[in-house]
Short mmCIF file of C-alpha atoms in Angstrom, two decimals:
data_model
loop_
_atom_site.label_atom_id
_atom_site.label_comp_id
_atom_site.label_asym_id
_atom_site.label_seq_id
_atom_site.Cartn_x
_atom_site.Cartn_y
_atom_site.Cartn_z
CA UNK A 1 -35.63 87.93 -11.80
CA UNK A 2 -33.10 85.03 -11.55
CA UNK A 3 -32.18 83.47 -14.71
CA UNK A 4 -31.99 79.52 -14.36
CA UNK A 5 -28.63 78.38 -15.63
CA UNK A 6 -28.85 76.16 -18.89
CA UNK A 7 -28.61 72.69 -18.19
CA UNK A 8 -26.57 70.37 -20.74
CA UNK A 9 -26.34 66.43 -20.69
CA UNK A 10 -25.06 63.92 -23.39
CA UNK A 11 -28.13 62.08 -23.36
CA UNK A 12 -31.73 62.71 -22.41
CA UNK A 13 -34.31 59.85 -21.72
CA UNK A 14 -37.91 60.49 -21.82
CA UNK A 15 -39.34 58.09 -19.14
CA UNK A 16 -37.89 55.45 -16.77
CA UNK A 17 -39.08 52.48 -17.50
CA UNK A 18 -36.59 49.43 -17.98
CA UNK A 19 -35.86 50.22 -21.67
CA UNK A 20 -34.82 53.63 -20.64
CA UNK A 21 -33.09 52.43 -17.77
CA UNK A 22 -31.12 49.83 -19.67
CA UNK A 23 -29.76 52.54 -22.27
CA UNK A 24 -28.70 55.01 -19.45
CA UNK A 25 -27.19 52.54 -17.58
CA UNK A 26 -25.06 51.11 -20.34
CA UNK A 27 -24.36 54.36 -21.93
CA UNK A 28 -23.02 55.54 -18.85
CA UNK A 29 -21.07 52.66 -17.87
CA UNK A 30 -19.63 51.92 -21.32
CA UNK A 31 -19.72 55.13 -22.95
CA UNK A 32 -19.06 57.29 -19.87
CA UNK A 33 -22.20 59.63 -20.98
CA UNK A 34 -23.75 62.26 -18.41
CA UNK A 35 -27.51 61.25 -18.66
CA UNK A 36 -30.81 62.79 -17.61
CA UNK A 37 -33.93 60.68 -17.29
CA UNK A 38 -37.29 62.25 -16.84
CA UNK A 39 -40.26 60.86 -15.11
CA UNK A 40 -43.50 62.15 -14.89
CA UNK A 41 -44.41 59.79 -11.98
CA UNK A 42 -43.37 60.17 -8.56
CA UNK A 43 -41.42 57.16 -8.61
CA UNK A 44 -38.65 55.83 -11.48
CA UNK A 45 -39.12 52.73 -12.87
CA UNK A 46 -42.40 52.90 -15.02
CA UNK A 47 -44.06 49.36 -14.82
CA UNK A 48 -41.09 48.07 -13.06
CA UNK A 49 -41.57 50.27 -9.90
CA UNK A 50 -43.30 49.20 -6.63
CA UNK A 51 -45.84 50.89 -4.36
CA UNK A 52 -46.90 50.52 -0.77
CA UNK A 53 -50.07 50.76 1.54
CA UNK A 54 -50.44 50.16 5.04
CA UNK A 55 -46.92 48.28 5.03
CA UNK A 56 -48.13 46.23 2.25
CA UNK A 57 -46.16 46.22 -1.27
CA UNK A 58 -47.25 45.26 -4.72
CA UNK A 59 -45.58 45.28 -8.26
CA UNK A 60 -48.05 46.88 -11.10
CA UNK A 61 -46.19 45.75 -13.75
CA UNK A 62 -43.28 42.95 -13.14
CA UNK A 63 -44.87 40.00 -11.87
CA UNK A 64 -42.44 37.33 -12.94
CA UNK A 65 -39.17 37.28 -15.22
CA UNK A 66 -37.83 34.37 -17.25
CA UNK A 67 -34.09 33.59 -18.14
CA UNK A 68 -32.61 34.86 -14.69
CA UNK A 69 -30.98 31.60 -13.71
CA UNK A 70 -27.26 32.52 -12.49
CA UNK A 71 -24.68 32.81 -15.54
CA UNK A 72 -27.25 32.89 -18.46
CA UNK A 73 -26.67 35.71 -21.12
CA UNK A 74 -29.84 37.66 -19.83
CA UNK A 75 -28.97 37.38 -16.19
CA UNK A 76 -25.32 38.60 -16.76
CA UNK A 77 -26.78 41.68 -18.58
CA UNK A 78 -29.20 42.50 -15.84
CA UNK A 79 -26.46 42.00 -13.45
CA UNK A 80 -24.46 44.75 -15.49
CA UNK A 81 -27.07 47.05 -15.99
CA UNK A 82 -27.82 47.14 -12.13
CA UNK A 83 -24.21 46.58 -11.17
CA UNK A 84 -25.20 43.39 -9.00
CA UNK A 85 -27.27 45.42 -6.75
CA UNK A 86 -30.28 43.42 -7.60
CA UNK A 87 -30.83 39.70 -6.56
CA UNK A 88 -32.96 37.31 -8.25
CA UNK A 89 -35.06 34.42 -6.56
CA UNK A 90 -36.63 31.61 -8.42
CA UNK A 91 -40.28 31.04 -7.94
CA UNK A 92 -41.28 27.52 -6.57
CA UNK A 93 -42.20 24.91 -8.90
CA UNK A 94 -44.86 24.46 -10.15
CA UNK A 95 -44.73 28.35 -11.21
CA UNK A 96 -47.60 28.40 -13.22
CA UNK A 97 -50.92 26.98 -12.79
CA UNK A 98 -53.46 26.98 -15.64
CA UNK A 99 -57.23 26.29 -14.23
CA UNK A 100 -60.17 25.64 -16.57
CA UNK A 101 -63.66 24.10 -15.80
CA UNK A 102 -62.52 20.69 -16.19
CA UNK A 103 -58.61 20.69 -16.22
CA UNK A 104 -56.05 21.84 -14.04
CA UNK A 105 -52.37 21.79 -15.19
CA UNK A 106 -49.15 22.62 -13.37
CA UNK A 107 -46.16 23.83 -15.47
CA UNK A 108 -42.47 23.35 -14.08
CA UNK A 109 -39.67 25.39 -14.86
CA UNK A 110 -37.92 22.57 -17.09
CA UNK A 111 -39.10 22.28 -20.67
CA UNK A 112 -38.60 18.39 -20.90
CA UNK A 113 -41.14 18.07 -17.99
CA UNK A 114 -43.34 20.54 -19.37
CA UNK A 115 -43.50 18.44 -22.76
CA UNK A 116 -43.46 15.25 -20.84
CA UNK A 117 -46.66 16.32 -18.80
CA UNK A 118 -48.59 17.47 -21.91
CA UNK A 119 -47.89 14.27 -23.59
CA UNK A 120 -49.07 12.32 -20.42
CA UNK A 121 -52.24 14.30 -20.57
CA UNK A 122 -52.87 14.06 -24.38
CA UNK A 123 -51.00 10.91 -25.52
CA UNK A 124 -52.60 11.06 -28.89
CA UNK A 125 -51.12 14.64 -29.85
CA UNK A 126 -47.63 13.37 -28.78
CA UNK A 127 -45.98 14.24 -32.24
CA UNK A 128 -47.84 17.65 -32.47
CA UNK A 129 -46.49 18.48 -28.72
CA UNK A 130 -42.84 17.54 -29.85
CA UNK A 131 -43.16 19.85 -32.84
CA UNK A 132 -44.69 22.72 -30.95
CA UNK A 133 -41.75 22.66 -28.51
CA UNK A 134 -39.40 23.02 -31.68
CA UNK A 135 -41.77 25.78 -33.53
CA UNK A 136 -41.57 28.11 -30.34
CA UNK A 137 -37.91 28.05 -30.67
CA UNK A 138 -38.16 29.00 -34.26
CA UNK A 139 -40.98 31.66 -33.70
CA UNK A 140 -39.05 33.28 -31.09
CA UNK A 141 -35.95 33.31 -33.48
CA UNK A 142 -38.22 34.80 -36.20
CA UNK A 143 -39.51 37.76 -33.95
CA UNK A 144 -36.24 38.51 -32.93
CA UNK A 145 -34.44 38.42 -36.23
CA UNK A 146 -37.29 40.52 -37.64
CA UNK A 147 -36.54 43.12 -35.11
CA UNK A 148 -32.71 42.75 -35.91
CA UNK A 149 -33.16 43.27 -39.51
CA UNK A 150 -35.52 46.06 -38.85
CA UNK A 151 -33.26 48.05 -36.30
CA UNK A 152 -29.75 46.26 -36.77
CA UNK A 153 -26.66 46.38 -38.73
CA UNK A 154 -26.27 45.05 -42.34
CA UNK A 155 -24.84 41.74 -41.03
CA UNK A 156 -28.15 41.11 -39.05
CA UNK A 157 -30.11 41.97 -42.13
CA UNK A 158 -28.14 39.47 -44.01
CA UNK A 159 -28.61 36.44 -41.26
CA UNK A 160 -32.17 37.49 -40.78
CA UNK A 161 -32.76 36.94 -44.69
CA UNK A 162 -30.98 33.32 -44.47
CA UNK A 163 -32.28 32.46 -41.19
CA UNK A 164 -35.95 32.73 -42.72
CA UNK A 165 -35.00 29.37 -44.64
CA UNK A 166 -34.61 27.73 -41.48
CA UNK A 167 -37.30 28.86 -39.17
CA UNK A 168 -40.11 29.06 -41.63
CA UNK A 169 -42.31 31.01 -39.47
CA UNK A 170 -44.61 33.84 -41.20
CA UNK A 171 -45.12 36.69 -38.92
CA UNK A 172 -48.71 37.01 -40.43
CA UNK A 173 -49.39 33.47 -38.97
CA UNK A 174 -51.60 33.77 -35.83
CA UNK A 175 -51.36 31.62 -32.77
CA UNK A 176 -54.96 30.25 -33.31
CA UNK A 177 -54.03 29.32 -36.81
CA UNK A 178 -51.07 27.41 -35.81
CA UNK A 179 -52.85 25.43 -33.07
CA UNK A 180 -55.66 24.78 -35.15
CA UNK A 181 -53.32 23.54 -37.90
CA UNK A 182 -51.42 21.01 -35.61
CA UNK A 183 -53.77 19.84 -32.87
CA UNK A 184 -57.11 18.56 -32.52
CA UNK A 185 -58.16 18.64 -28.82
CA UNK A 186 -59.68 21.77 -27.91
CA UNK A 187 -58.72 21.57 -24.36
CA UNK A 188 -54.89 21.25 -25.39
CA UNK A 189 -55.41 23.99 -27.56
CA UNK A 190 -56.73 26.23 -24.96
CA UNK A 191 -54.05 25.13 -22.42
CA UNK A 192 -51.18 26.09 -24.68
CA UNK A 193 -52.28 29.49 -25.33
CA UNK A 194 -53.21 30.10 -21.52
CA UNK A 195 -50.54 32.78 -20.97
CA UNK A 196 -51.76 35.23 -23.60
CA UNK A 197 -52.53 37.74 -20.75
CA UNK A 198 -49.03 38.16 -20.80
CA UNK A 199 -48.88 39.97 -24.06
CA UNK A 200 -52.46 41.15 -24.14
CA UNK A 201 -53.73 39.86 -27.63
CA UNK A 202 -56.07 36.82 -27.84
CA UNK A 203 -55.00 33.82 -30.11
CA UNK A 204 -57.10 34.59 -33.11
CA UNK A 205 -55.32 38.20 -33.30
CA UNK A 206 -51.75 37.36 -31.97
CA UNK A 207 -48.53 36.46 -34.15
CA UNK A 208 -47.24 32.90 -33.43
CA UNK A 209 -44.06 34.25 -33.15
CA UNK A 210 -44.98 36.58 -30.32
CA UNK A 211 -46.69 33.70 -28.51
CA UNK A 212 -43.26 31.63 -29.10
CA UNK A 213 -41.29 34.33 -27.62
CA UNK A 214 -43.19 34.34 -24.44
CA UNK A 215 -43.56 30.72 -23.94
CA UNK A 216 -39.97 30.47 -25.00
CA UNK A 217 -38.90 32.84 -22.42
CA UNK A 218 -40.67 31.31 -19.22
CA UNK A 219 -39.42 27.49 -20.17
CA UNK A 220 -36.85 27.51 -17.51
CA UNK A 221 -39.45 29.10 -14.91
CA UNK A 222 -40.08 32.39 -13.22
CA UNK A 223 -37.79 34.63 -11.26
CA UNK A 224 -38.68 37.69 -9.05
CA UNK A 225 -36.33 40.48 -7.81
CA UNK A 226 -35.56 40.47 -4.10
CA UNK A 227 -37.07 43.44 -2.31
CA UNK A 228 -39.50 43.99 -5.21
CA UNK A 229 -39.15 45.50 -8.63
CA UNK A 230 -38.31 49.10 -7.25
CA UNK A 231 -34.86 47.72 -6.81
CA UNK A 232 -34.18 47.70 -10.68
CA UNK A 233 -34.61 51.62 -11.02
CA UNK A 234 -32.93 52.28 -7.55
CA UNK A 235 -29.82 50.38 -8.79
CA UNK A 236 -29.63 52.22 -12.22
CA UNK A 237 -30.27 55.64 -10.42
CA UNK A 238 -26.91 55.07 -8.40
CA UNK A 239 -25.04 53.98 -11.64
CA UNK A 240 -26.32 57.19 -13.61
CA UNK A 241 -25.49 59.41 -10.37
CA UNK A 242 -22.10 57.88 -10.26
CA UNK A 243 -21.48 59.01 -14.06
CA UNK A 244 -22.74 62.82 -13.29
CA UNK A 245 -26.29 62.02 -14.32
CA UNK A 246 -29.57 62.10 -12.60
CA UNK A 247 -33.19 61.22 -12.66
CA UNK A 248 -36.00 63.77 -12.06
CA UNK A 249 -39.37 62.88 -11.33
CA UNK A 250 -42.58 64.75 -11.60
CA UNK A 251 -41.31 66.17 -14.96
CA UNK A 252 -43.61 65.58 -17.98
CA UNK A 253 -41.99 66.18 -21.39
CA UNK A 254 -43.99 68.55 -23.37
CA UNK A 255 -42.03 69.10 -26.39
CA UNK A 256 -39.06 67.89 -28.42
CA UNK A 257 -36.76 71.04 -29.17
CA UNK A 258 -35.25 71.47 -32.29
CA UNK A 259 -32.28 73.47 -33.61
CA UNK A 260 -31.65 73.62 -37.37
CA UNK A 261 -33.64 70.67 -38.12
CA UNK A 262 -32.10 68.26 -35.35
CA UNK A 263 -32.69 67.71 -32.18
CA UNK A 264 -31.37 70.24 -29.36
CA UNK A 265 -33.27 68.91 -25.92
CA UNK A 266 -36.80 68.83 -24.35
CA UNK A 267 -39.28 71.22 -22.80
CA UNK A 268 -40.68 70.08 -19.59
CA UNK A 269 -43.50 70.79 -17.21
CA UNK A 270 -42.75 70.46 -13.51
CA UNK A 271 -46.00 68.78 -12.06
CA UNK A 272 -45.21 69.35 -8.37
CA UNK A 273 -45.74 72.34 -6.22
CA UNK A 274 -48.13 74.41 -8.10
CA UNK A 275 -47.60 76.90 -11.17
CA UNK A 276 -44.01 76.12 -11.63
CA UNK A 277 -42.31 77.63 -14.72
CA UNK A 278 -41.26 75.39 -17.72
CA UNK A 279 -37.90 73.84 -17.51
CA UNK A 280 -35.50 73.25 -20.57
CA UNK A 281 -32.95 70.55 -20.90
CA UNK A 282 -30.38 70.13 -23.73
CA UNK A 283 -28.58 67.39 -25.38
CA UNK A 284 -27.56 66.48 -28.86
CA UNK A 285 -29.19 63.10 -28.49
CA UNK A 286 -32.66 62.24 -27.07
CA UNK A 287 -34.25 58.81 -26.40
CA UNK A 288 -38.13 58.35 -25.90
CA UNK A 289 -39.13 55.67 -23.88
CA UNK A 290 -42.80 57.19 -23.86
CA UNK A 291 -44.09 54.76 -26.85
CA UNK A 292 -44.47 55.32 -30.31
CA UNK A 293 -47.94 57.11 -29.87
CA UNK A 294 -46.79 59.57 -27.55
CA UNK A 295 -43.66 60.43 -29.23
CA UNK A 296 -45.05 60.94 -32.77
CA UNK A 297 -48.59 62.30 -31.77
CA UNK A 298 -47.43 64.76 -28.57
CA UNK A 299 -43.97 65.22 -28.47
CA UNK A 300 -42.30 65.69 -32.07
CA UNK A 301 -43.04 68.57 -34.13
CA UNK A 302 -46.27 68.07 -36.29
CA UNK A 303 -44.59 68.82 -39.43
CA UNK A 304 -42.00 65.78 -39.12
CA UNK A 305 -44.60 63.59 -37.30
CA UNK A 306 -47.93 64.12 -39.03
CA UNK A 307 -47.92 61.16 -41.36
CA UNK A 308 -46.86 58.67 -38.66
CA UNK A 309 -49.15 60.02 -36.15
CA UNK A 310 -52.46 59.81 -38.49
CA UNK A 311 -51.47 56.28 -39.13
CA UNK A 312 -51.02 55.58 -35.43
CA UNK A 313 -54.45 56.89 -34.92
CA UNK A 314 -55.95 54.65 -37.56
CA UNK A 315 -53.99 51.77 -35.89
CA UNK A 316 -55.24 52.56 -32.67
CA UNK A 317 -58.76 52.85 -33.64
CA UNK A 318 -58.79 49.44 -35.38
CA UNK A 319 -56.55 47.69 -32.90
CA UNK A 320 -57.17 49.12 -29.21
CA UNK A 321 -54.52 48.25 -26.83
CA UNK A 322 -55.00 46.00 -24.29
CA UNK A 323 -56.01 47.24 -20.94
CA UNK A 324 -56.97 46.01 -17.73
CA UNK A 325 -58.14 46.20 -14.09
CA UNK A 326 -56.09 45.03 -11.06
CA UNK A 327 -56.94 44.30 -7.60
CA UNK A 328 -54.42 44.69 -5.07
CA UNK A 329 -54.74 42.56 -1.78
CA UNK A 330 -53.22 42.91 1.61
CA UNK A 331 -53.66 39.60 3.76
CA UNK A 332 -54.44 39.65 7.75
CA UNK A 333 -53.08 36.17 7.53
CA UNK A 334 -50.65 33.71 5.55
CA UNK A 335 -52.05 32.52 2.40
CA UNK A 336 -50.00 29.49 2.59
CA UNK A 337 -52.35 28.32 4.69
CA UNK A 338 -54.53 27.64 1.56
CA UNK A 339 -51.93 26.01 -0.32
CA UNK A 340 -50.74 28.71 -2.30
CA UNK A 341 -46.77 28.50 -2.36
CA UNK A 342 -45.98 31.77 -4.72
CA UNK A 343 -46.88 30.26 -8.08
CA UNK A 344 -49.13 32.11 -10.60
CA UNK A 345 -52.73 30.99 -11.36
CA UNK A 346 -54.24 31.46 -14.62
CA UNK A 347 -58.12 30.86 -13.88
CA UNK A 348 -60.32 30.56 -16.90
CA UNK A 349 -64.11 30.00 -16.70
CA UNK A 350 -64.20 28.53 -20.39
CA UNK A 351 -61.82 27.01 -22.96
CA UNK A 352 -62.87 29.39 -25.66
CA UNK A 353 -60.15 32.35 -25.47
CA UNK A 354 -62.45 34.29 -27.94
CA UNK A 355 -65.22 34.42 -25.56
CA UNK A 356 -62.84 35.66 -23.02
CA UNK A 357 -61.80 38.48 -25.51
CA UNK A 358 -65.19 39.49 -25.91
CA UNK A 359 -66.21 39.48 -22.37
CA UNK A 360 -63.54 41.74 -21.37
CA UNK A 361 -65.67 44.52 -23.16
CA UNK A 362 -68.73 44.62 -20.90
CA UNK A 363 -68.05 42.32 -17.97
CA UNK A 364 -67.18 45.48 -15.69
CA UNK A 365 -70.63 46.65 -16.16
CA UNK A 366 -72.55 43.68 -14.37
CA UNK A 367 -70.92 40.24 -15.20
CA UNK A 368 -67.73 38.89 -14.26
CA UNK A 369 -64.61 38.06 -16.51
CA UNK A 370 -64.00 34.86 -17.70
CA UNK A 371 -60.25 34.89 -16.94
CA UNK A 372 -58.09 36.25 -14.23
CA UNK A 373 -54.62 36.15 -13.00
CA UNK A 374 -53.79 35.80 -9.43
CA UNK A 375 -50.11 36.27 -8.19
CA UNK A 376 -48.56 36.65 -4.83
CA UNK A 377 -45.74 39.03 -4.59
CA UNK A 378 -44.97 38.56 -1.02
CA UNK A 379 -44.51 34.70 -1.42
CA UNK A 380 -41.95 35.49 -4.45
CA UNK A 381 -40.01 37.82 -2.18
CA UNK A 382 -38.15 36.67 0.74
CA UNK A 383 -37.94 40.13 2.04
CA UNK A 384 -41.62 40.75 2.10
CA UNK A 385 -42.79 41.81 5.52
CA UNK A 386 -46.63 41.54 4.85
CA UNK A 387 -48.48 39.02 2.78
CA UNK A 388 -50.22 40.36 -0.62
CA UNK A 389 -51.94 39.18 -3.81
CA UNK A 390 -53.04 40.79 -6.92
CA UNK A 391 -55.61 39.82 -9.26
CA UNK A 392 -55.66 41.22 -12.67
CA UNK A 393 -58.42 40.89 -15.37
CA UNK A 394 -58.72 42.31 -18.90
CA UNK A 395 -61.14 45.04 -19.23
CA UNK A 396 -61.96 47.83 -21.90
CA UNK A 397 -61.25 51.33 -21.59
CA UNK A 398 -65.06 52.45 -22.84
CA UNK A 399 -66.13 51.20 -19.51
CA UNK A 400 -64.10 53.95 -17.86
CA UNK A 401 -63.88 56.79 -20.47
CA UNK A 402 -66.81 58.76 -18.83
CA UNK A 403 -64.57 59.68 -16.05
CA UNK A 404 -61.36 60.34 -17.95
CA UNK A 405 -61.24 63.88 -17.48
CA UNK A 406 -62.04 63.85 -13.74
CA UNK A 407 -58.91 64.14 -11.49
CA UNK A 408 -56.95 61.31 -10.16
CA UNK A 409 -58.14 60.49 -6.39
CA UNK A 410 -60.89 63.09 -6.87
CA UNK A 411 -63.55 60.96 -9.34
CA UNK A 412 -67.08 61.06 -8.33
CA UNK A 413 -69.19 58.60 -6.22
CA UNK A 414 -70.25 56.41 -9.38
CA UNK A 415 -66.52 55.63 -10.31
CA UNK A 416 -66.05 54.83 -6.35
CA UNK A 417 -69.10 52.58 -6.81
CA UNK A 418 -67.88 50.90 -10.01
CA UNK A 419 -64.45 50.10 -8.45
CA UNK A 420 -66.20 48.39 -5.36
CA UNK A 421 -68.16 46.50 -7.71
CA UNK A 422 -65.11 45.25 -9.23
CA UNK A 423 -63.51 44.55 -6.13
CA UNK A 424 -66.48 42.44 -5.29
CA UNK A 425 -66.57 40.74 -8.34
CA UNK A 426 -62.97 39.59 -8.43
CA UNK A 427 -63.03 38.50 -4.89
CA UNK A 428 -66.00 36.27 -5.36
CA UNK A 429 -64.52 34.50 -8.19
CA UNK A 430 -61.61 33.97 -6.67
CA UNK A 431 -63.31 32.46 -3.42
CA UNK A 432 -65.43 30.30 -5.78
CA UNK A 433 -62.19 28.71 -6.83
CA UNK A 434 -60.30 29.03 -3.51
CA UNK A 435 -62.86 28.87 -0.59
CA UNK A 436 -61.42 30.68 2.46
CA UNK A 437 -59.55 33.21 0.44
CA UNK A 438 -61.52 36.11 1.25
CA UNK A 439 -61.46 35.58 4.89
CA UNK A 440 -57.69 36.21 4.74
CA UNK A 441 -58.15 39.89 3.07
CA UNK A 442 -57.36 42.82 5.42
CA UNK A 443 -57.03 45.49 2.56
CA UNK A 444 -58.17 46.11 -1.17
CA UNK A 445 -57.39 48.62 -3.78
CA UNK A 446 -58.38 48.73 -7.18
CA UNK A 447 -56.75 50.38 -10.23
CA UNK A 448 -58.43 50.72 -13.68
CA UNK A 449 -57.02 51.95 -17.20
CA UNK A 450 -57.54 55.25 -16.23
CA UNK A 451 -54.66 54.88 -13.26
CA UNK A 452 -52.23 53.59 -15.87
CA UNK A 453 -53.39 56.57 -18.08
CA UNK A 454 -52.73 59.01 -15.48
CA UNK A 455 -49.26 57.74 -14.49
CA UNK A 456 -47.88 56.75 -17.84
CA UNK A 457 -49.74 58.68 -20.52
CA UNK A 458 -50.04 55.63 -22.79
CA UNK A 459 -53.36 55.93 -24.87
CA UNK A 460 -56.26 54.51 -23.31
CA UNK A 461 -54.03 53.29 -20.11
CA UNK A 462 -52.53 50.55 -22.68
CA UNK A 463 -50.50 47.92 -20.41
CA UNK A 464 -48.19 46.96 -23.28
CA UNK A 465 -47.71 49.41 -25.71
CA UNK A 466 -48.41 49.24 -29.28
CA UNK A 467 -50.75 46.23 -29.54
CA UNK A 468 -48.92 43.14 -30.98
CA UNK A 469 -51.33 42.23 -33.66
CA UNK A 470 -50.42 40.40 -36.68
CA UNK A 471 -51.42 43.97 -38.50
CA UNK A 472 -48.30 45.62 -36.45
CA UNK A 473 -45.90 43.89 -38.93
CA UNK A 474 -47.37 45.16 -42.01
CA UNK A 475 -45.22 47.03 -44.10
CA UNK A 476 -47.04 50.50 -43.76
CA UNK A 477 -46.84 50.16 -40.01
CA UNK A 478 -43.21 49.34 -39.57
CA UNK A 479 -42.01 52.89 -39.41
CA UNK A 480 -43.20 53.26 -35.85
CA UNK A 481 -40.98 50.66 -34.32
CA UNK A 482 -37.67 52.02 -36.02
CA UNK A 483 -35.20 53.12 -33.25
CA UNK A 484 -34.26 55.95 -35.42
CA UNK A 485 -36.84 58.63 -36.41
CA UNK A 486 -37.17 61.28 -39.10
CA UNK A 487 -35.57 64.09 -36.62
CA UNK A 488 -31.83 63.36 -36.54
CA UNK A 489 -30.77 62.91 -32.87
CA UNK A 490 -34.13 61.51 -31.68
CA UNK A 491 -34.46 57.99 -31.10
CA UNK A 492 -36.74 55.27 -29.82
CA UNK A 493 -36.43 52.34 -27.23
CA UNK A 494 -38.43 50.05 -25.02
CA UNK A 495 -41.03 47.46 -26.06
CA UNK A 496 -42.42 49.42 -29.13
CA UNK A 497 -38.87 48.77 -30.63
CA UNK A 498 -39.02 44.94 -30.13
CA UNK A 499 -41.63 43.21 -28.12
CA UNK A 500 -43.56 43.83 -24.76
CA UNK A 501 -42.46 42.69 -21.28
CA UNK A 502 -39.22 43.15 -19.13
CA UNK A 503 -36.87 41.26 -21.38
CA UNK A 504 -38.44 42.51 -24.40
CA UNK A 505 -38.00 46.10 -23.42
CA UNK A 506 -34.14 45.38 -22.30
CA UNK A 507 -33.84 43.82 -25.68
CA UNK A 508 -35.27 47.08 -27.61
CA UNK A 509 -32.77 49.09 -25.45
CA UNK A 510 -30.11 47.20 -26.85
CA UNK A 511 -31.32 47.72 -30.64
CA UNK A 512 -31.38 51.65 -29.38
CA UNK A 513 -27.76 51.74 -27.93
CA UNK A 514 -26.59 50.00 -31.24
CA UNK A 515 -27.81 52.89 -33.07
CA UNK A 516 -26.97 55.71 -31.05
CA UNK A 517 -23.91 57.66 -31.53
CA UNK A 518 -20.95 56.08 -29.66
CA UNK A 519 -22.93 52.90 -30.05
CA UNK A 520 -22.98 49.67 -28.14
CA UNK A 521 -23.86 46.87 -30.28
CA UNK A 522 -25.77 43.53 -29.21
CA UNK A 523 -22.68 41.60 -29.18
CA UNK A 524 -20.61 44.28 -27.40
CA UNK A 525 -23.27 44.63 -24.58
CA UNK A 526 -23.34 40.70 -23.94
CA UNK A 527 -19.47 40.41 -24.08
CA UNK A 528 -19.38 43.47 -21.47
CA UNK A 529 -22.00 41.58 -19.31
CA UNK A 530 -19.82 38.32 -19.33
CA UNK A 531 -16.53 40.00 -18.55
CA UNK A 532 -18.22 41.91 -15.72
CA UNK A 533 -19.30 38.69 -14.51
CA UNK A 534 -15.81 37.11 -14.87
CA UNK A 535 -14.30 39.87 -13.05
CA UNK A 536 -17.06 39.99 -10.07
CA UNK A 537 -16.09 36.20 -9.77
CA UNK A 538 -12.44 36.68 -9.60
CA UNK A 539 -12.81 39.50 -7.14
CA UNK A 540 -14.98 37.42 -4.75
CA UNK A 541 -12.38 34.64 -4.99
CA UNK A 542 -9.78 36.80 -3.89
CA UNK A 543 -11.52 38.27 -0.89
CA UNK A 544 -12.62 34.66 0.10
#
């Protein structure tokens, strides 16, 4: 019998989402670490991967990103992470369209125009609208400084305490409470909350600071990676491999290995090729991008994780995670002939967002959703070869739970019929708003929360990790979002450390690198990104 040689690394990352990719790239480039990334899916990238069918390509998680204008801090950071291998294209204006029964509103990537257009539509709310644009800056700052205080240095903790005197935003303030406190017109309140599917929590449950963070992120418009989101993981893979590391796919981490009370590595199940022996990989530092629930309830030794796991289970029972269905569409023709230009369409059948939230718990069984999001990957990507669209609707996990134990792609005819019903329901809703849409459709595929659960192992197929409800910020719940875990050498990263979304996960990764051995602080990361940008610009001038 051949003994498999021991495989050692400087750093092991569980999962290959953008949080893990960011940590891996920065630690490889700036600290010369040999990194191993372990991913259970067949492709790297987590929710930033792309997939294809019959020449069509879709993006299951990354639909658009804000703050990617050339020369901005976030863009410089992405360029450093990907070593300039990913190009970004700006979505056309208007980049968002909010559609209600008696109201349609276009959003342009210009905060001054956004504000002016709102005032023109609701002149009686002029002062409140102006205050809102100031308050979303304060709300975004409040959430960032809370995370920095939670996971940063003493300097950040001091700054966060002082900043409260400026922003005055309580994280317990809900989005709906803020809107009700400052606005009168029900249509305006609904309009301002239109993007809440971007964070998966209704206005009555979401912190205003979270809402402010998402709205602020998109004030300058939306951007899309040329070639699709899969370019992100491919670029980081080349960076990691250039520094002696690697990404291994079909690998499900089953256990954190310990040695004298500290992390020693991970035990891994190979998911491809039948009855494969378990694999072990060793490193003094392990970073989990698998989410707080998976880390504490499935991977950590029970003695260290039991208290947090029990609290997490109670939290998820009280606050089920955001789940959804997606309809992936391939077109036979060009959707531009119907007037689409690549903008996102937020379609609502009511201005009552709480009714939208309630309907997600039973529409799958016989009604239709009160909210859908319509997106066009092919119209955002200049390299797309065939036209595509995606329709996303919130849907509860319970509607699909009866098929949870049936294997992927082998579920019974009742599940197939349910997916066909979802397809027809969503197409009919879009057709009602945009006649002629279904005539262009050539191919359809439906994914459910079970799809997400199969590929990500997130509880109930959660689309955004820990639910970002107000209760998440209660003192007894803050331990889960700390970078440092109770086990020496084991750290967290990704959206559960800070906030959901692509940029939220990247910033969560910076909190992680600031806590690791041979740390990279947030200022160091942004400074390195700016220096790399200047060096790249100088190199281009010399070769011009």
